[in-house]
Coordinates of C-alpha atoms in Angstrom, one line a residue:
M1 CA -52.4 101.5 52.7
S2 CA -51.7 100.7 56.4
E3 CA -50.0 103.7 58.0
R4 CA -48.0 103.0 61.1
W5 CA -45.5 100.2 61.1
T6 CA -45.0 98.0 64.1
P7 CA -41.7 97.8 65.8
D8 CA -41.2 94.3 64.3
D9 CA -41.4 95.9 60.9
V10 CA -38.7 98.4 61.8
W11 CA -36.3 95.8 63.2
A12 CA -36.7 93.7 60.1
L13 CA -34.6 96.5 58.4
A14 CA -31.8 96.4 61.0
P15 CA -28.6 95.2 59.3
D16 CA -27.5 93.5 62.6
A17 CA -28.2 93.3 66.3
S18 CA -25.8 96.1 67.1
S19 CA -27.6 98.5 64.8
R20 CA -30.9 97.7 66.6
K21 CA -29.3 98.2 70.0
A22 CA -27.8 101.5 68.9
A23 CA -31.1 102.6 67.4
V24 CA -33.0 102.0 70.6
K25 CA -30.5 104.2 72.5
T26 CA -31.0 106.9 69.8
A27 CA -34.8 106.8 69.8
K28 CA -35.3 109.4 72.4
P29 CA -37.9 112.1 71.5
A30 CA -35.8 114.8 73.2
S31 CA -33.0 114.1 70.7
W32 CA -35.3 114.7 67.7
P33 CA -36.5 118.4 67.8
V34 CA -37.7 118.1 64.2
R35 CA -39.6 115.0 63.1
G36 CA -42.7 114.4 61.0
F37 CA -44.3 112.0 58.6
R38 CA -46.4 112.1 55.4
S39 CA -49.2 109.6 54.9
G40 CA -49.9 107.9 51.6
D41 CA -53.4 109.4 51.3
S42 CA -52.1 112.8 50.2
G43 CA -51.2 111.5 46.7
A44 CA -47.5 111.5 47.5
G45 CA -45.7 108.5 48.9
R46 CA -45.4 107.8 52.6
A47 CA -42.3 109.2 54.2
V48 CA -40.8 110.0 57.6
W49 CA -38.2 112.6 58.3
G50 CA -36.4 114.1 61.3
E51 CA -33.3 115.9 62.6
C52 CA -31.3 114.1 65.3
S53 CA -29.0 116.0 67.7
G54 CA -25.6 114.5 67.8
S55 CA -22.2 115.3 69.1
G56 CA -21.5 117.8 66.3
S57 CA -22.9 121.4 65.8
K58 CA -25.3 120.3 63.1
P59 CA -28.0 117.8 63.6
Y60 CA -28.2 114.7 61.4
Q61 CA -30.8 115.0 58.7
V62 CA -32.7 111.7 58.2
V63 CA -35.5 110.9 55.7
V64 CA -37.1 107.5 55.0
D65 CA -39.1 106.8 51.9
L66 CA -41.8 104.2 52.6
A67 CA -43.5 104.2 49.1
G68 CA -42.5 100.8 47.7
T69 CA -39.3 99.3 48.9
P70 CA -38.1 101.3 51.9
A71 CA -35.1 103.5 51.4
S72 CA -33.4 106.0 53.6
R73 CA -30.9 108.9 53.5
C74 CA -29.0 110.3 56.5
S75 CA -26.2 112.9 56.7
C76 CA -24.3 110.7 59.3
P77 CA -21.1 109.0 58.1
S78 CA -22.3 105.4 58.9
R79 CA -21.7 102.8 56.2
K80 CA -24.7 100.7 57.5
F81 CA -27.9 101.0 55.6
P82 CA -30.3 101.9 57.1
C83 CA -28.2 103.6 59.8
K84 CA -29.2 103.7 63.5
H85 CA -30.7 107.2 63.0
A86 CA -33.1 105.9 60.3
L87 CA -34.1 103.0 62.4
A88 CA -34.6 105.2 65.5
L89 CA -36.8 107.6 63.5
L90 CA -38.9 104.7 62.2
Y91 CA -39.2 103.3 65.7
L92 CA -40.4 106.6 67.1
W93 CA -42.9 106.8 64.3
S94 CA -44.1 103.2 65.0
E95 CA -44.6 104.3 68.7
N96 CA -46.9 107.2 67.7
T97 CA -44.4 109.9 68.7
V98 CA -44.1 111.5 65.3
D99 CA -46.8 113.8 64.0
P100 CA -48.0 114.4 60.4
G101 CA -46.6 117.5 58.6
D102 CA -44.9 118.8 55.5
P103 CA -41.3 117.7 54.9
P104 CA -38.6 120.4 55.1
D105 CA -36.9 121.4 51.9
W106 CA -33.9 119.0 52.3
A107 CA -36.3 116.1 52.7
A108 CA -38.8 117.2 50.1
E109 CA -36.0 117.5 47.4
W110 CA -34.8 113.9 48.0
L111 CA -38.3 112.5 48.1
A112 CA -39.2 114.3 44.8
K113 CA -36.2 112.6 43.1
R114 CA -37.4 109.3 44.4
E115 CA -40.9 109.9 43.2
A116 CA -39.7 110.9 39.8
A117 CA -37.6 107.7 39.5
R118 CA -40.7 105.6 40.4
E119 CA -42.8 107.2 37.7
R120 CA -40.3 106.5 35.0
P121 CA -41.4 103.3 33.1
P122 CA -39.2 100.3 34.0
A123 CA -36.4 99.7 31.6
A124 CA -36.8 96.6 29.5
P125 CA -34.2 93.9 30.1
A126 CA -31.2 94.7 27.9
A127 CA -30.9 92.3 25.1
P128 CA -27.4 90.7 24.7
A129 CA -25.3 92.7 22.2
D130 CA -24.4 89.5 20.5
P131 CA -27.1 86.8 21.0
E132 CA -25.0 84.1 19.3
A133 CA -22.1 84.8 21.6
A134 CA -24.3 84.8 24.6
A135 CA -25.7 81.4 23.6
R136 CA -22.2 80.1 23.2
R137 CA -21.2 81.4 26.6
L138 CA -24.3 79.7 28.2
E139 CA -23.6 76.5 26.4
R140 CA -20.0 76.6 27.6
R141 CA -21.1 77.2 31.2
E142 CA -23.5 74.3 31.0
E143 CA -20.7 72.1 29.8
R144 CA -18.5 73.3 32.7
V145 CA -21.2 72.6 35.2
A146 CA -21.6 69.1 33.7
E147 CA -17.9 68.5 34.1
G148 CA -18.0 69.7 37.7
L149 CA -21.0 67.4 38.4
A150 CA -19.1 64.4 36.9
E151 CA -16.2 65.1 39.2
L152 CA -18.6 65.4 42.2
E153 CA -20.2 62.1 41.3
L154 CA -16.8 60.3 41.4
W155 CA -16.2 61.8 44.8
L156 CA -19.6 60.7 46.1
R157 CA -18.9 57.2 44.8
D158 CA -15.6 57.1 46.7
Q159 CA -17.3 58.2 49.9
V160 CA -19.9 55.4 49.7
E161 CA -17.5 52.7 48.6
S162 CA -15.1 53.5 51.4
G163 CA -17.9 53.6 53.9
L164 CA -19.5 56.3 56.0
A165 CA -17.6 55.5 59.2
G166 CA -14.7 57.7 58.2
A167 CA -16.9 60.7 57.3
P168 CA -16.5 62.5 60.6
N169 CA -12.7 62.6 60.0
L170 CA -13.0 64.1 56.5
G171 CA -12.4 67.6 57.9
Y172 CA -13.5 70.9 56.5
G173 CA -10.5 71.2 54.2
E174 CA -11.4 68.2 51.9
I175 CA -15.1 69.2 51.7
D176 CA -14.1 72.8 50.9
S177 CA -11.8 71.6 48.2
V178 CA -14.7 69.7 46.6
A179 CA -16.9 72.8 46.8
A180 CA -14.1 75.0 45.4
R181 CA -13.9 72.8 42.3
L182 CA -17.7 73.3 41.9
V183 CA -17.2 77.0 42.1
D184 CA -14.6 76.7 39.3
A185 CA -17.2 74.8 37.3
Q186 CA -19.6 77.8 37.9
A187 CA -22.0 75.7 40.0
G188 CA -21.9 78.1 42.9
R189 CA -25.2 77.1 44.5
L190 CA -24.2 73.4 44.4
A191 CA -20.9 74.3 46.1
D192 CA -22.9 75.9 49.0
H193 CA -24.8 72.6 49.3
V194 CA -21.6 70.6 49.5
R195 CA -20.1 73.0 52.1
G196 CA -23.2 72.2 54.2
L197 CA -22.1 68.6 54.5
S198 CA -19.4 69.6 57.0
G199 CA -22.0 70.2 59.7
T200 CA -23.9 67.0 59.0
T201 CA -21.6 64.7 60.9
S202 CA -22.2 66.6 64.1
L203 CA -25.9 65.7 64.2
P204 CA -27.1 62.8 66.4
D205 CA -28.4 60.9 63.4
W206 CA -25.6 61.8 61.1
P207 CA -25.2 58.5 59.2
A208 CA -28.8 58.7 57.9
R209 CA -28.6 62.4 57.2
L210 CA -25.3 62.2 55.4
L211 CA -26.4 59.3 53.2
T212 CA -29.5 61.3 52.4
E213 CA -27.4 64.3 51.4
Y214 CA -25.2 62.1 49.3
S215 CA -28.2 60.6 47.6
L216 CA -29.7 64.0 46.8
L217 CA -26.5 65.2 45.3
R218 CA -26.2 62.0 43.2
L219 CA -29.9 62.5 42.1
L220 CA -29.2 66.1 41.1
S221 CA -26.1 65.1 39.2
A222 CA -28.0 62.4 37.3
A223 CA -30.9 64.7 36.6
Y224 CA -28.6 67.4 35.2
Q225 CA -26.9 64.9 32.9
R226 CA -30.4 64.0 31.5
R227 CA -31.8 67.5 31.6
D228 CA -32.7 67.6 27.9
H229 CA -35.1 64.7 28.5
L230 CA -36.8 66.1 31.6
P231 CA -40.2 67.9 31.5
E232 CA -39.7 71.7 31.4
P233 CA -40.7 72.4 35.0
M234 CA -38.3 69.8 36.3
R235 CA -35.6 70.9 33.9
A236 CA -35.9 74.5 35.2
T237 CA -35.7 73.2 38.8
V238 CA -32.5 71.2 38.1
R239 CA -30.9 74.2 36.4
A240 CA -31.8 76.4 39.4
R241 CA -30.5 73.9 41.9
V242 CA -27.1 73.7 40.4
G243 CA -26.8 77.5 40.2
L244 CA -27.6 78.4 36.6
P245 CA -29.3 81.8 36.4
S246 CA -32.9 82.4 35.5
S247 CA -35.0 85.5 34.9
P248 CA -38.6 86.3 36.1
D249 CA -41.3 86.4 33.4
L250 CA -42.1 90.1 33.5
S251 CA -44.5 89.7 30.6
A252 CA -47.0 87.7 32.6
P253 CA -47.2 89.1 36.2
V254 CA -49.7 87.5 38.6
R255 CA -51.9 89.9 40.5
D256 CA -53.5 88.7 43.7
T257 CA -53.9 89.6 47.3
W258 CA -50.8 88.0 48.7
H259 CA -50.6 87.1 52.4
V260 CA -47.0 87.7 53.6
L261 CA -46.5 84.7 55.8
G262 CA -43.0 85.1 57.2
R263 CA -39.4 85.8 56.5
C264 CA -36.2 83.9 57.3
D265 CA -32.6 85.0 57.1
F266 CA -29.9 82.6 56.0
P267 CA -26.2 82.6 55.2
A268 CA -25.1 82.5 51.6
G269 CA -21.4 82.5 51.3
Q270 CA -20.0 85.9 52.1
V271 CA -23.4 87.6 52.0
R272 CA -26.7 87.5 53.9
G273 CA -29.8 86.1 52.3
R274 CA -33.4 86.7 53.1
R275 CA -36.5 84.7 51.9
I276 CA -40.0 86.0 52.3
W277 CA -42.9 83.6 51.8
L278 CA -46.3 84.7 50.4
R279 CA -49.5 82.9 49.4
G280 CA -52.1 84.2 47.0
A281 CA -55.6 84.5 48.5
T282 CA -57.3 83.8 45.2
T283 CA -54.8 81.7 43.2
G284 CA -53.5 79.8 46.3
R285 CA -50.1 80.1 44.7
T286 CA -47.0 80.1 46.8
A287 CA -44.3 82.8 46.2
M288 CA -40.8 83.2 47.6
M289 CA -39.0 86.5 47.4
V290 CA -35.2 86.1 47.8
S291 CA -32.7 88.9 48.3
F292 CA -29.1 89.2 49.3
A293 CA -27.0 91.9 50.9
P294 CA -23.3 92.3 51.9
E295 CA -22.2 92.6 55.5
G296 CA -23.5 95.8 57.1
Q297 CA -26.6 96.0 54.9
V298 CA -30.0 94.5 55.0
P299 CA -31.5 92.4 52.2
E300 CA -34.3 94.1 50.4
T301 CA -37.6 93.7 52.2
P302 CA -40.3 95.0 49.8
V303 CA -43.3 93.6 51.8
R304 CA -44.0 93.4 55.5
V305 CA -44.8 90.3 57.4
G306 CA -48.3 90.0 58.6
T307 CA -49.9 92.0 55.9
A308 CA -51.9 91.2 52.8
V309 CA -50.6 93.0 49.7
D310 CA -52.5 93.7 46.5
A311 CA -49.5 93.2 44.2
D312 CA -48.2 92.0 40.9
L313 CA -45.6 89.3 41.1
A314 CA -43.4 88.0 38.3
F315 CA -42.3 84.4 38.7
H316 CA -39.0 82.6 37.9
P317 CA -39.5 79.3 36.1
A318 CA -38.6 77.3 39.3
E319 CA -38.8 77.1 43.1
S320 CA -41.8 79.5 43.3
R321 CA -39.3 82.3 43.3
A322 CA -40.9 85.7 42.4
V323 CA -40.1 89.4 42.3
L324 CA -42.4 92.3 43.1
V325 CA -43.5 94.2 40.0
A326 CA -46.1 96.5 41.4
L327 CA -47.5 97.1 44.9
H328 CA -51.0 98.6 44.9
S329 CA -51.9 98.4 48.6
D330 CA -51.3 96.6 51.8
S331 CA -53.1 96.1 55.1
P332 CA -52.7 93.9 58.1
A333 CA -54.4 90.6 57.7
E334 CA -54.3 87.1 59.1
P335 CA -54.0 84.2 56.6
A336 CA -56.3 81.3 56.5
G337 CA -54.7 78.2 57.9
T338 CA -55.1 74.4 57.7
G339 CA -54.5 71.4 59.9
A340 CA -51.2 69.6 60.3
D341 CA -52.2 66.8 57.9
D342 CA -52.9 69.3 55.1
A343 CA -49.6 71.0 55.8
L344 CA -47.7 67.8 55.3
A345 CA -49.7 67.1 52.2
A346 CA -48.6 70.4 50.8
W347 CA -45.0 69.5 51.7
S348 CA -45.4 66.2 49.9
A349 CA -46.6 68.0 46.7
A350 CA -43.7 70.4 46.9
L351 CA -41.2 67.6 47.2
A352 CA -42.8 65.9 44.1
A353 CA -42.1 69.0 42.1
D354 CA -38.7 69.7 43.6
P355 CA -37.0 66.8 45.4
W356 CA -34.2 69.1 46.6
C357 CA -36.7 71.4 48.4
T358 CA -35.5 72.0 52.0
A359 CA -38.2 74.4 53.2
W360 CA -41.9 75.0 52.4
P361 CA -44.4 77.4 54.0
V362 CA -47.2 76.0 56.0
V363 CA -50.0 77.8 58.0
V364 CA -51.7 76.0 60.9
A365 CA -54.9 77.5 62.3
D366 CA -56.1 77.2 65.9
A367 CA -52.8 75.6 66.8
V368 CA -51.5 75.2 70.3
L369 CA -47.9 74.7 71.4
V370 CA -47.3 71.6 73.4
R371 CA -44.3 71.3 75.6
G372 CA -42.1 68.3 75.1
T373 CA -39.0 67.0 73.5
P374 CA -39.3 68.4 71.0
W375 CA -42.1 70.9 71.3
L376 CA -45.1 70.3 69.1
L377 CA -47.5 72.5 67.3
A378 CA -50.9 70.7 67.5
D379 CA -54.1 71.4 65.5
P380 CA -57.6 71.0 66.9
G381 CA -57.8 67.5 65.5
G382 CA -54.9 66.3 67.6
A383 CA -52.4 66.0 64.7
A384 CA -49.1 67.7 65.5
L385 CA -45.9 69.0 63.8
P386 CA -42.7 68.7 65.8
L387 CA -40.6 71.9 66.0
R388 CA -37.0 71.9 65.0
Q389 CA -34.5 71.5 67.9
D390 CA -32.9 74.8 67.1
C391 CA -36.3 76.5 67.5
C392 CA -37.0 75.1 71.0
P393 CA -38.1 76.3 73.4
P394 CA -40.3 78.6 71.3
L395 CA -40.6 81.2 74.1
T396 CA -41.8 84.2 72.0
A397 CA -44.5 82.1 70.3
A398 CA -45.6 80.7 73.6
A399 CA -45.7 84.2 75.1
V400 CA -47.8 85.6 72.3
S401 CA -50.3 82.7 72.4
G402 CA -50.6 82.7 76.2
G403 CA -51.6 79.0 75.9
R404 CA -54.5 79.9 73.6
P405 CA -55.1 78.6 70.0
V406 CA -53.3 80.9 67.5
T407 CA -52.4 80.9 63.8
V408 CA -48.8 80.0 63.1
A409 CA -46.9 80.3 59.8
G410 CA -43.6 78.5 59.4
E411 CA -41.3 76.6 57.2
W412 CA -41.6 72.8 57.2
T413 CA -38.2 71.3 56.8
P414 CA -36.8 67.7 56.9
S415 CA -35.8 68.5 60.6
G416 CA -39.2 69.8 61.6
L417 CA -41.1 73.0 61.7
R418 CA -39.4 76.4 61.9
P419 CA -42.0 78.9 63.2
L420 CA -41.8 82.2 61.4
T421 CA -44.9 84.3 62.5
V422 CA -47.5 84.0 65.1
W423 CA -50.9 85.8 65.0
G424 CA -51.9 86.4 68.6
P425 CA -55.5 86.2 69.9
D426 CA -55.9 89.9 69.0
G427 CA -55.0 89.2 65.4
R428 CA -51.7 91.0 65.5
A429 CA -48.8 89.4 63.8
V430 CA -45.5 88.9 65.6
S431 CA -42.5 87.9 63.5
L432 CA -40.2 85.4 65.3
D433 CA -37.2 86.6 63.2
P434 CA -35.5 83.3 62.8
R435 CA -31.9 83.3 61.5
V436 CA -30.6 80.1 60.0
V437 CA -27.1 79.1 61.0
R438 CA -26.8 76.8 58.0
A439 CA -29.5 76.5 55.3

């Protein structure tokens, strides 16, 4: 196991920018008279603990469990998780100002409970109490989704027949009412897609973008109506795209050394979503971990960007979505990259499997950033990928590279490349921490 985290790893857990700012102010060694950490080599899980002097008579007691998905406990009254004290403690640890030691009783007791919980065998998914009733509920939901899509299709037809010129005057209210009807039809994910149309008309090339979005919605509606005649992989993709639930196949986990390529936060209704891209070193398979959290909390981040993890992943039937089953080890590692042409070929294959795909991970090796409008990421052969306008200028990536060739991982989207991670000339990964305003 790699021991010390980097500050980037710590800030990835910050619920928001204000938490990070508060943590930086709190991360003063003089305010932490008691602090220590336990490595994973001792047989017990990695953990960091400390006592932070505050305004009260008693110091805040903070402990962070780093074995598996990070979790923390603090005696402060904050409703944010992790709180500023946990972030500050981790930051001090990442800066080598925390020494190894044995946890005090209050920390050891909590860590022992966590360890015992991990050693318990995972509970098998609960079977429905009444399978026939569950099947009827699913059938009824699929019918409601079909009804919602039929109504959406009529609305799309009206928009095209009346012409796109009036689209900028639609207003958010009308689009939101269409989305609300899809929510009533239990097609929540499709409703989010429709809400995204409200921002399309503000783009410079909005007529083409809007017609593309209408076409994709029409294609999804038609595919759903014919879902029983589609090949199983495409059928699963269509079901996932409209918002029907799926479960990972826990019976056949895939073990590999997975390179953690990058993460990207995105809005998802009233909550915050996070996707983490991984690629298997042996299988070459792409995996996407997705998690959500309400305001004031951070989505689950079971793996760290810039590492290679020996892990078992269980996959959902569509979208390369996966969940972590077991994490055996992790260590910093730089992934192998390709050229720009190979990256676009991978995007092409992803679109063939999922025409509604809006982001796909690519890794370009020995790439240089080229200033322009927009900026470009060029490979040694001269082929280049344009960066998204909302990612320009890529100041952090340019600073890390210093003008030299570097490895860059990012998401290729219909609007260009969104850089996620840069491996500098020293091999150290720097997360660019992109936050999507609208997916």
